mmCIF file of C-alpha atoms and ligand atoms in Angstrom:
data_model
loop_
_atom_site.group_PDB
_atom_site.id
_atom_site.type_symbol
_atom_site.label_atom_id
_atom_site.label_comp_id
_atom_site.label_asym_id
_atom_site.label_seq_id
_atom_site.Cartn_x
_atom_site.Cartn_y
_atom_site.Cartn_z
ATOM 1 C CA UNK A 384 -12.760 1.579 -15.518
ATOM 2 C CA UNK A 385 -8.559 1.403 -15.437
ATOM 3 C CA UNK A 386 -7.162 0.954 -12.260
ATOM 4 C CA UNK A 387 -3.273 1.434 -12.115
ATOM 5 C CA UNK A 388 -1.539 -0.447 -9.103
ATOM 6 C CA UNK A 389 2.421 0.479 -8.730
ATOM 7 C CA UNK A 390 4.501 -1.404 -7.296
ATOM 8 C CA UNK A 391 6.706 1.492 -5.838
ATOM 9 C CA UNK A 392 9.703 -1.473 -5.296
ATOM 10 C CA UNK A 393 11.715 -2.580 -8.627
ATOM 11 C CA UNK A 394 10.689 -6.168 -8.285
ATOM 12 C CA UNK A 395 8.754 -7.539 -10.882
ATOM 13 C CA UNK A 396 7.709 -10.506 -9.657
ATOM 14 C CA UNK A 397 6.359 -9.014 -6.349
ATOM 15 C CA UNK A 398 4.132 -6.916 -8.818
ATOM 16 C CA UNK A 399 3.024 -10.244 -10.569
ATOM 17 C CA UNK A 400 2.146 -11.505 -7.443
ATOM 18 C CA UNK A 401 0.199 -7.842 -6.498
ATOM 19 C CA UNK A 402 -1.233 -8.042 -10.000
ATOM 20 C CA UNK A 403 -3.226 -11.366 -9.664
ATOM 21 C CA UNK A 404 -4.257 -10.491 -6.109
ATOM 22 C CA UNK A 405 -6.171 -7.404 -8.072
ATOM 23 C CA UNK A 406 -6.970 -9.143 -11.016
ATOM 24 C CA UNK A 407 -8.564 -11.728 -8.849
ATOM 25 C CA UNK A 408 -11.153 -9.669 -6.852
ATOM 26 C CA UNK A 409 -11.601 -6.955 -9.713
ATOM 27 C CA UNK A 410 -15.374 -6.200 -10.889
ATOM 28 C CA UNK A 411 -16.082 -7.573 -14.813
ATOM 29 C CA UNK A 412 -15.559 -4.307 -16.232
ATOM 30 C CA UNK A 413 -12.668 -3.390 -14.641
ATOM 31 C CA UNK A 414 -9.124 -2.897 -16.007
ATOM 32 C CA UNK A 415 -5.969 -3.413 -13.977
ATOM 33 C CA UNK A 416 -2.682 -2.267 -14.863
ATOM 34 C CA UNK A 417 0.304 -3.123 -13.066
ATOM 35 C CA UNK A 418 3.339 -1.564 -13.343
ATOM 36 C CA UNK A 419 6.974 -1.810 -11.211
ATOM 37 C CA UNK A 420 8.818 1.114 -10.188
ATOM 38 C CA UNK A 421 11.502 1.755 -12.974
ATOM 39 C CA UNK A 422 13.987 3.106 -10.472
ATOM 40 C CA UNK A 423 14.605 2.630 -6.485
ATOM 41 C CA UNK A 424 15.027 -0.387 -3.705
ATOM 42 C CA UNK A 425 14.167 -3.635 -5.061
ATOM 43 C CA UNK A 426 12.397 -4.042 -1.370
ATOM 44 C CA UNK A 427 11.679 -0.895 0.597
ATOM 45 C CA UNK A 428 12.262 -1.563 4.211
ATOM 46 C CA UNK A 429 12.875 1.615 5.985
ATOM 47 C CA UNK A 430 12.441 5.423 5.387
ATOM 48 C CA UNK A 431 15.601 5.831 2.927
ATOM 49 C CA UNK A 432 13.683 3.376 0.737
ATOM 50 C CA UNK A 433 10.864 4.977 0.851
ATOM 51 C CA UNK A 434 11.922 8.495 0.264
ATOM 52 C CA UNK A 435 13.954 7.065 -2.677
ATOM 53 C CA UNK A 436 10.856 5.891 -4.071
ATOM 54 C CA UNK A 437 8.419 8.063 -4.563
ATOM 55 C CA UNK A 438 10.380 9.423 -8.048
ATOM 56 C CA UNK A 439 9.387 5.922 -9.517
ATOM 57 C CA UNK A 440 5.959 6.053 -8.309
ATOM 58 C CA UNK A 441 5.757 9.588 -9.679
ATOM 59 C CA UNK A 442 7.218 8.438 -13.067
ATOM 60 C CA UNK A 443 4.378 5.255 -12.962
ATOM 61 C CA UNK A 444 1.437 7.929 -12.425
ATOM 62 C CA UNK A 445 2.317 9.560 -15.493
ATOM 63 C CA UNK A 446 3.322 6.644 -18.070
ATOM 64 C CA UNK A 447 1.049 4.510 -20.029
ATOM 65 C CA UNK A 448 -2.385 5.096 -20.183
ATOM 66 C CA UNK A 449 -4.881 7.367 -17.894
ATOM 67 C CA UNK A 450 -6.238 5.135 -15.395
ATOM 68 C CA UNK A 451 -9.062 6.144 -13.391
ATOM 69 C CA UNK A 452 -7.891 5.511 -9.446
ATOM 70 C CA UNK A 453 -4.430 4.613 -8.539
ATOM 71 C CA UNK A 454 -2.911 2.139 -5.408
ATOM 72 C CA UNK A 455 0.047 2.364 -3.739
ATOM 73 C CA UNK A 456 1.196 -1.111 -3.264
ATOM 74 C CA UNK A 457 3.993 -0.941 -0.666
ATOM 75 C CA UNK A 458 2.139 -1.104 3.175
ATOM 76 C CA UNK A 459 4.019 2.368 3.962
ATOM 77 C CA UNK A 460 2.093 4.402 1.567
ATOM 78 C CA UNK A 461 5.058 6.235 0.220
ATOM 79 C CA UNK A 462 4.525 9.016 -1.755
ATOM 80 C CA UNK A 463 0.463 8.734 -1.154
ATOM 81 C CA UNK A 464 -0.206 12.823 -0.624
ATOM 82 C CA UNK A 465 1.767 13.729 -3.565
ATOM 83 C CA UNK A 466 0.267 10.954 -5.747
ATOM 84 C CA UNK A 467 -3.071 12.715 -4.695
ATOM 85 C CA UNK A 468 -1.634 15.760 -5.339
ATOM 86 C CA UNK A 469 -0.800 14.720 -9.036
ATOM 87 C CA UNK A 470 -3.519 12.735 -9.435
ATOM 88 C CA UNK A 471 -7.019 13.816 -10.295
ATOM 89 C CA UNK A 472 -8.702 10.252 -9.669
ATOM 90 C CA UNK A 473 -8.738 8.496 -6.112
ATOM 91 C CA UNK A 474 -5.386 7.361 -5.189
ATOM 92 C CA UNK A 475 -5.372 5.033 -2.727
ATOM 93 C CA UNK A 476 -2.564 3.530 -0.152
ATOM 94 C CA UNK A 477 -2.594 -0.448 0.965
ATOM 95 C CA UNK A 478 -2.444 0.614 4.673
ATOM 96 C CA UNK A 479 -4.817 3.164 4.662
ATOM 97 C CA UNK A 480 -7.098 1.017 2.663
ATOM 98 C CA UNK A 481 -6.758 -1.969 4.855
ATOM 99 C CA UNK A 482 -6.629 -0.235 8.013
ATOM 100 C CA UNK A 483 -9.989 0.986 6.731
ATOM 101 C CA UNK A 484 -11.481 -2.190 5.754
ATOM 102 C CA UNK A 485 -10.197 -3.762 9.074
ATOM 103 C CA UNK A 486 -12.190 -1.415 11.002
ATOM 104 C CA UNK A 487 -15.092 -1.632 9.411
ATOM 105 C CA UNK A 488 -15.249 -5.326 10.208
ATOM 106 C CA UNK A 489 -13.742 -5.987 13.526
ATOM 107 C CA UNK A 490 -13.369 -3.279 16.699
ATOM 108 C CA UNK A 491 -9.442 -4.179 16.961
ATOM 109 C CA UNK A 492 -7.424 -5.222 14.435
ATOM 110 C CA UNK A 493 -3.602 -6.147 14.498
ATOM 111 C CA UNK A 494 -0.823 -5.611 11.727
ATOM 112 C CA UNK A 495 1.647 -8.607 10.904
ATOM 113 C CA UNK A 496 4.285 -7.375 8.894
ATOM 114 C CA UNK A 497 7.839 -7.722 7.746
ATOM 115 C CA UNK A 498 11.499 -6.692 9.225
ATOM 116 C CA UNK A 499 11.360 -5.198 12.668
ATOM 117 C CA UNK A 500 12.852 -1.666 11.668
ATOM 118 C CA UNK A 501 9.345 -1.112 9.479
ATOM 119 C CA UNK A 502 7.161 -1.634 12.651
ATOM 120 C CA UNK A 503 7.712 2.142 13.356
ATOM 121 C CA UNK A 504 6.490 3.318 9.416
ATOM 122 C CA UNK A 505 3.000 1.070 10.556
ATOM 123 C CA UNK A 506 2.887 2.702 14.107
ATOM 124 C CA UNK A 507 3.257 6.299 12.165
ATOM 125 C CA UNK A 508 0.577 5.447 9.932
ATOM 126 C CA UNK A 509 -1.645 4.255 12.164
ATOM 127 C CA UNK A 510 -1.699 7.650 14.039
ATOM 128 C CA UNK A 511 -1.420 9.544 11.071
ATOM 129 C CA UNK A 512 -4.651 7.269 10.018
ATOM 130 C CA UNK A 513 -6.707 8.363 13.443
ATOM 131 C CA UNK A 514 -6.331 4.209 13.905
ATOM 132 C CA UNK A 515 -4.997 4.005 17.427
ATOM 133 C CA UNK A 516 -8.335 3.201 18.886
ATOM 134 C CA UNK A 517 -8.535 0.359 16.224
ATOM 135 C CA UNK A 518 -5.070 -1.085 15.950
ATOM 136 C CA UNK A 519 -3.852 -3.220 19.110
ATOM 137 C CA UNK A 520 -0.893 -3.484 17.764
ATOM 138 C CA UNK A 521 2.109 -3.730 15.176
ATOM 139 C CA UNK A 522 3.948 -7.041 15.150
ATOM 140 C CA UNK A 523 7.104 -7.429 12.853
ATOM 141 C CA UNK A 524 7.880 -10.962 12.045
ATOM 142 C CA UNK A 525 11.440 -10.115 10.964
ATOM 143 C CA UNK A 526 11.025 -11.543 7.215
ATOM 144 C CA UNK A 527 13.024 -9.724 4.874
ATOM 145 C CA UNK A 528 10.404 -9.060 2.040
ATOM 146 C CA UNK A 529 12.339 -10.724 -0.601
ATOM 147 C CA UNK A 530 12.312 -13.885 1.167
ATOM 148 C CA UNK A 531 8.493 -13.304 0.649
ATOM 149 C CA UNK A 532 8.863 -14.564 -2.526
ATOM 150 C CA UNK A 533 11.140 -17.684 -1.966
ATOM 151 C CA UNK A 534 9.059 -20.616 -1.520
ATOM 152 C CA UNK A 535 11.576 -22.426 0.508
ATOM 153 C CA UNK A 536 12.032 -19.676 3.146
ATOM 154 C CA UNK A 537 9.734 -20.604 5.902
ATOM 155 C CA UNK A 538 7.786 -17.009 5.604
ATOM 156 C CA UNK A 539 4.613 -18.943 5.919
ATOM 157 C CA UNK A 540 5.040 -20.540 8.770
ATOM 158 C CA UNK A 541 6.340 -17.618 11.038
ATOM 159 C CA UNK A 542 3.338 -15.113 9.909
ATOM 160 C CA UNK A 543 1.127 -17.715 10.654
ATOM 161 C CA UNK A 544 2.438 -18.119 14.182
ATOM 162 C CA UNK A 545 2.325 -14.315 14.761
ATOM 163 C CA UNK A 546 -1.145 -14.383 13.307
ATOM 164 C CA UNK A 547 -1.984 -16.602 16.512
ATOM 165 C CA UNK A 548 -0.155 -14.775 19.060
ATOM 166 C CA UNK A 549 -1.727 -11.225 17.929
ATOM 167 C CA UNK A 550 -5.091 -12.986 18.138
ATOM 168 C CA UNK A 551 -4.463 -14.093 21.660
ATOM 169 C CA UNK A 552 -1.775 -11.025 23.182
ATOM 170 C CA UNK A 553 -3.529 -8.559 21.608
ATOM 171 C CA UNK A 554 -6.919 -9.825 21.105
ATOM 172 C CA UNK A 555 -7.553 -8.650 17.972
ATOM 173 C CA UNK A 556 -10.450 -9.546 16.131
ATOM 174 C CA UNK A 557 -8.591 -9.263 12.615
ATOM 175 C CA UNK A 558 -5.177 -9.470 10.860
ATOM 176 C CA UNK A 559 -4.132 -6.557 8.851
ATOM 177 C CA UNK A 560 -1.156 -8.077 6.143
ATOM 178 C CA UNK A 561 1.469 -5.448 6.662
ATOM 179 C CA UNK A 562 3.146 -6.045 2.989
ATOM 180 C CA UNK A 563 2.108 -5.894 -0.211
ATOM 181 C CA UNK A 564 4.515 -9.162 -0.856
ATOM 182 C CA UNK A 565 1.567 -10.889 1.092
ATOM 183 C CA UNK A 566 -1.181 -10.509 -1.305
ATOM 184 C CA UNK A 567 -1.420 -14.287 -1.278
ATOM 185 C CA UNK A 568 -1.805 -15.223 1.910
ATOM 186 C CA UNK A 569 -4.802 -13.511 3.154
ATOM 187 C CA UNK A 570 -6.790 -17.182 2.294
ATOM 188 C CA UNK A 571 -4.374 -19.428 3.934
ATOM 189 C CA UNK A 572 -4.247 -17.607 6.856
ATOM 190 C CA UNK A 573 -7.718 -17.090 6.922
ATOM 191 C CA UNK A 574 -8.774 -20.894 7.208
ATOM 192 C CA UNK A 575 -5.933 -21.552 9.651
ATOM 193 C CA UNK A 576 -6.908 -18.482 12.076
ATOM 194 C CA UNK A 577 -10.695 -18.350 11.513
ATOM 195 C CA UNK A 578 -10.592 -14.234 11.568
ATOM 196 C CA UNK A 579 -10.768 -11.865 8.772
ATOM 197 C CA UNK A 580 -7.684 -11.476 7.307
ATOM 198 C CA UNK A 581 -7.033 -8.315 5.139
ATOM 199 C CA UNK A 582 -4.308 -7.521 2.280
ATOM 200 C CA UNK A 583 -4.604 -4.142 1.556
ATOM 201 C CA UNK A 584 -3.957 -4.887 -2.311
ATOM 202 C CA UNK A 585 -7.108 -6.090 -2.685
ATOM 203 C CA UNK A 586 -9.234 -3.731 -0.591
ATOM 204 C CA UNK A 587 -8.084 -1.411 -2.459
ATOM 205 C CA UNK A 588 -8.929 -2.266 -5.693
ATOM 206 C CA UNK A 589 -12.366 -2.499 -4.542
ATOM 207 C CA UNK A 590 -12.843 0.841 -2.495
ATOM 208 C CA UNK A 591 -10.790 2.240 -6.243
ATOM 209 C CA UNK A 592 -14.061 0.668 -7.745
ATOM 210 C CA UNK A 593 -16.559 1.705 -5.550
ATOM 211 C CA UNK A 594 -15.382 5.838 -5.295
ATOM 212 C CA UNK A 595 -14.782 5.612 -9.063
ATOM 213 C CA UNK A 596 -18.534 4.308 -10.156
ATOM 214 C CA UNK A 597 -19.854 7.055 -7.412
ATOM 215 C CA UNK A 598 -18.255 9.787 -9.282
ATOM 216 C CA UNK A 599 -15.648 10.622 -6.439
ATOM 217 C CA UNK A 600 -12.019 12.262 -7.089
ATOM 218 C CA UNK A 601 -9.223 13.427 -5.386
ATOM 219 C CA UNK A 602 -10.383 17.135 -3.905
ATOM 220 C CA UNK A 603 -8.365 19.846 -5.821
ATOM 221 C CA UNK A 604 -9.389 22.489 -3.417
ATOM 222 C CA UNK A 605 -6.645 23.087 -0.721
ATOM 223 C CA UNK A 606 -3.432 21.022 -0.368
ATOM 224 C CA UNK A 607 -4.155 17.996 -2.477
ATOM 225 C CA UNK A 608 -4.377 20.795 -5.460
ATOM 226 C CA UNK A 609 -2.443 20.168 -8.380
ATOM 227 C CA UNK A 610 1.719 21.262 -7.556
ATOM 228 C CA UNK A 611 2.170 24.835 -7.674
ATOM 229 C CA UNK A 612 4.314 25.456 -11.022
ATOM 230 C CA UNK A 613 8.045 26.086 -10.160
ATOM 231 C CA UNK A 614 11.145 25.611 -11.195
ATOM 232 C CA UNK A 615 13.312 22.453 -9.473
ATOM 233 C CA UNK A 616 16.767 22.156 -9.989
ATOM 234 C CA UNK A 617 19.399 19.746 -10.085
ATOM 235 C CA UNK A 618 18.388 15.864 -10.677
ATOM 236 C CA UNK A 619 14.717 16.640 -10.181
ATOM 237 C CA UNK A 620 14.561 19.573 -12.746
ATOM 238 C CA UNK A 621 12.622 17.431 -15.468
ATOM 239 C CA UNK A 622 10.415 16.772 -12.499
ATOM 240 C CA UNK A 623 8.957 20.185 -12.110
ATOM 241 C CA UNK A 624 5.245 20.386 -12.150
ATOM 242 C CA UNK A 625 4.799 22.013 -15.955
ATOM 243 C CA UNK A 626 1.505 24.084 -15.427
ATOM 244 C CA UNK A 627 -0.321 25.611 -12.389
ATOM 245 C CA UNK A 628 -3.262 23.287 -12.276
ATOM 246 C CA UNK A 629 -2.138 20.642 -15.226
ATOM 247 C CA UNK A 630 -4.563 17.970 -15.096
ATOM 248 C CA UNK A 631 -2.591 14.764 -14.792
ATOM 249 C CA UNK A 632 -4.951 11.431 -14.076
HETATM 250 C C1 2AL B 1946 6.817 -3.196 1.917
HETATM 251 C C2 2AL B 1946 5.889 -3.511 0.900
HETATM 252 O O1 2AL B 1946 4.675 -3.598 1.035
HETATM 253 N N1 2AL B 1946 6.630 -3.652 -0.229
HETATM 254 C C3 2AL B 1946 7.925 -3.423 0.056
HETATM 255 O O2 2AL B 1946 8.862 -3.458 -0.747
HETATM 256 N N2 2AL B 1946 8.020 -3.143 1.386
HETATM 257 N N3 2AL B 1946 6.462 -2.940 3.224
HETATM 258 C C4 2AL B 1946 6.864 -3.689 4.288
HETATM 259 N N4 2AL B 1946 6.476 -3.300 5.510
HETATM 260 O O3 2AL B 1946 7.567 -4.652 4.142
#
């Protein structure tokens, strides 16, 4: 099976980063594409970023080949019900997916993730998610996500020490990464905490996987049905869905 992952930022090397994280847990027979947003934030860190981005991830669904499930790779899931919408495969967000996961394997979970203005897209997904229950809480480490990917920033070292604290404030049983930029780090932090730690990049790819070999796609009935054809003007005209129910992958 093809699996696309977008990075819905325009930073390459983040999707590099997102792209062995997949390729590393994907099943034998599995194909992962990767592709970066051709337009938008090179970091999206707020709602303006995200809104901005969902054209890019819109414009990655379509190009290339037809990939059997799509993921989101940016931990606010932008764009994720009109990717479904689009889509006729699973498409599947980071948060949701590790929120998901997280439950599954501990009966609180916290999320560690970047600047402290994002904290409230987390909290928002978590209700939206039904996660309250689950999630103990939200903690921004303040990290810019660029510096993510600067190996002399000390990004390492400050997750790690909110890792401990959410472990002992909130007592939380696991560590939900709150940033695709953090694919890497789910080992490391794993050994030093002694909880599961989860990056949503590569939960993902696996519940892509498993709903793709059990025959499971996005439901077409209701809102998640292909757009309704119309025009759109301005900027977005060429954007305007082309057929009442055109099947896009
Ligand atoms: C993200 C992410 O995962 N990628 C990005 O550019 N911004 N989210 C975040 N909370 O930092």
């Amino acid at each position: 099976m093809r699996i696309k992952i977008i990075n819905p930022n325009t930073t390459a090397s983040m999707t590099a980063r997102i792209a062995a994280a997949a390729a590393a847990v994907a099943a034998p027979g599995t194909e992962i594409i990767a592709l970066t947003s051709r337009s938008g934030a090179v970091s999206i860190e707020g709602h303006y970023d995200e809104a901005m981005s969902i054209v890019g991830l819109v414009d990655a669904i379509r190009e290339g080949p037809e990939a059997d499930a799509h993921v989101i790779a940016c931990f606010g899931d932008p764009g994720l019900l009109a990717a479904r919408e689009i889509a006729a495969g699973p498409v599947l967000g980071i948060a949701e997916a590790a929120m998901h996961a997280a439950s599954f394997i501990a009966t609180g979970f916290s999320i560690v993730t970047t600047l402290e203005r994002t904290r409230i897209i987390s909290e928002h997904l978590v209700r939206n998610y039904g996660m309250e229950h689950h999630c103990r809480g939200v903690r921004a480490t303040d990290i810019p996500v660029l510096e993510l990917e600067n190996p002399d920033s000390n990004s390492r070292a400050l997750i790690l020490a909110e890792c401990e604290r959410a472990i002992l404030e909130d007592k939380s049983g696991a560590i939900v990464l709150g940033c695709a930029g953090m694919a890497d780090l789910n080992q490391y932090l794993e050994e030093k905490l002694g909880v599961p730690v989860i990056d949503g990049v590569t939960v993902a790819v696996k519940f892509a996987e498993a709903l793709v070999s059990l025959g499971l796609r996005t439901s077409k009935r209701g809102d998640l049905a292909f757009p309704l054809h119309k025009p759109y003007k301005g900027v977005l005209s060429a954007y305007a869905p082309s057929s009442p129910a055109a099947p896009r992958s």
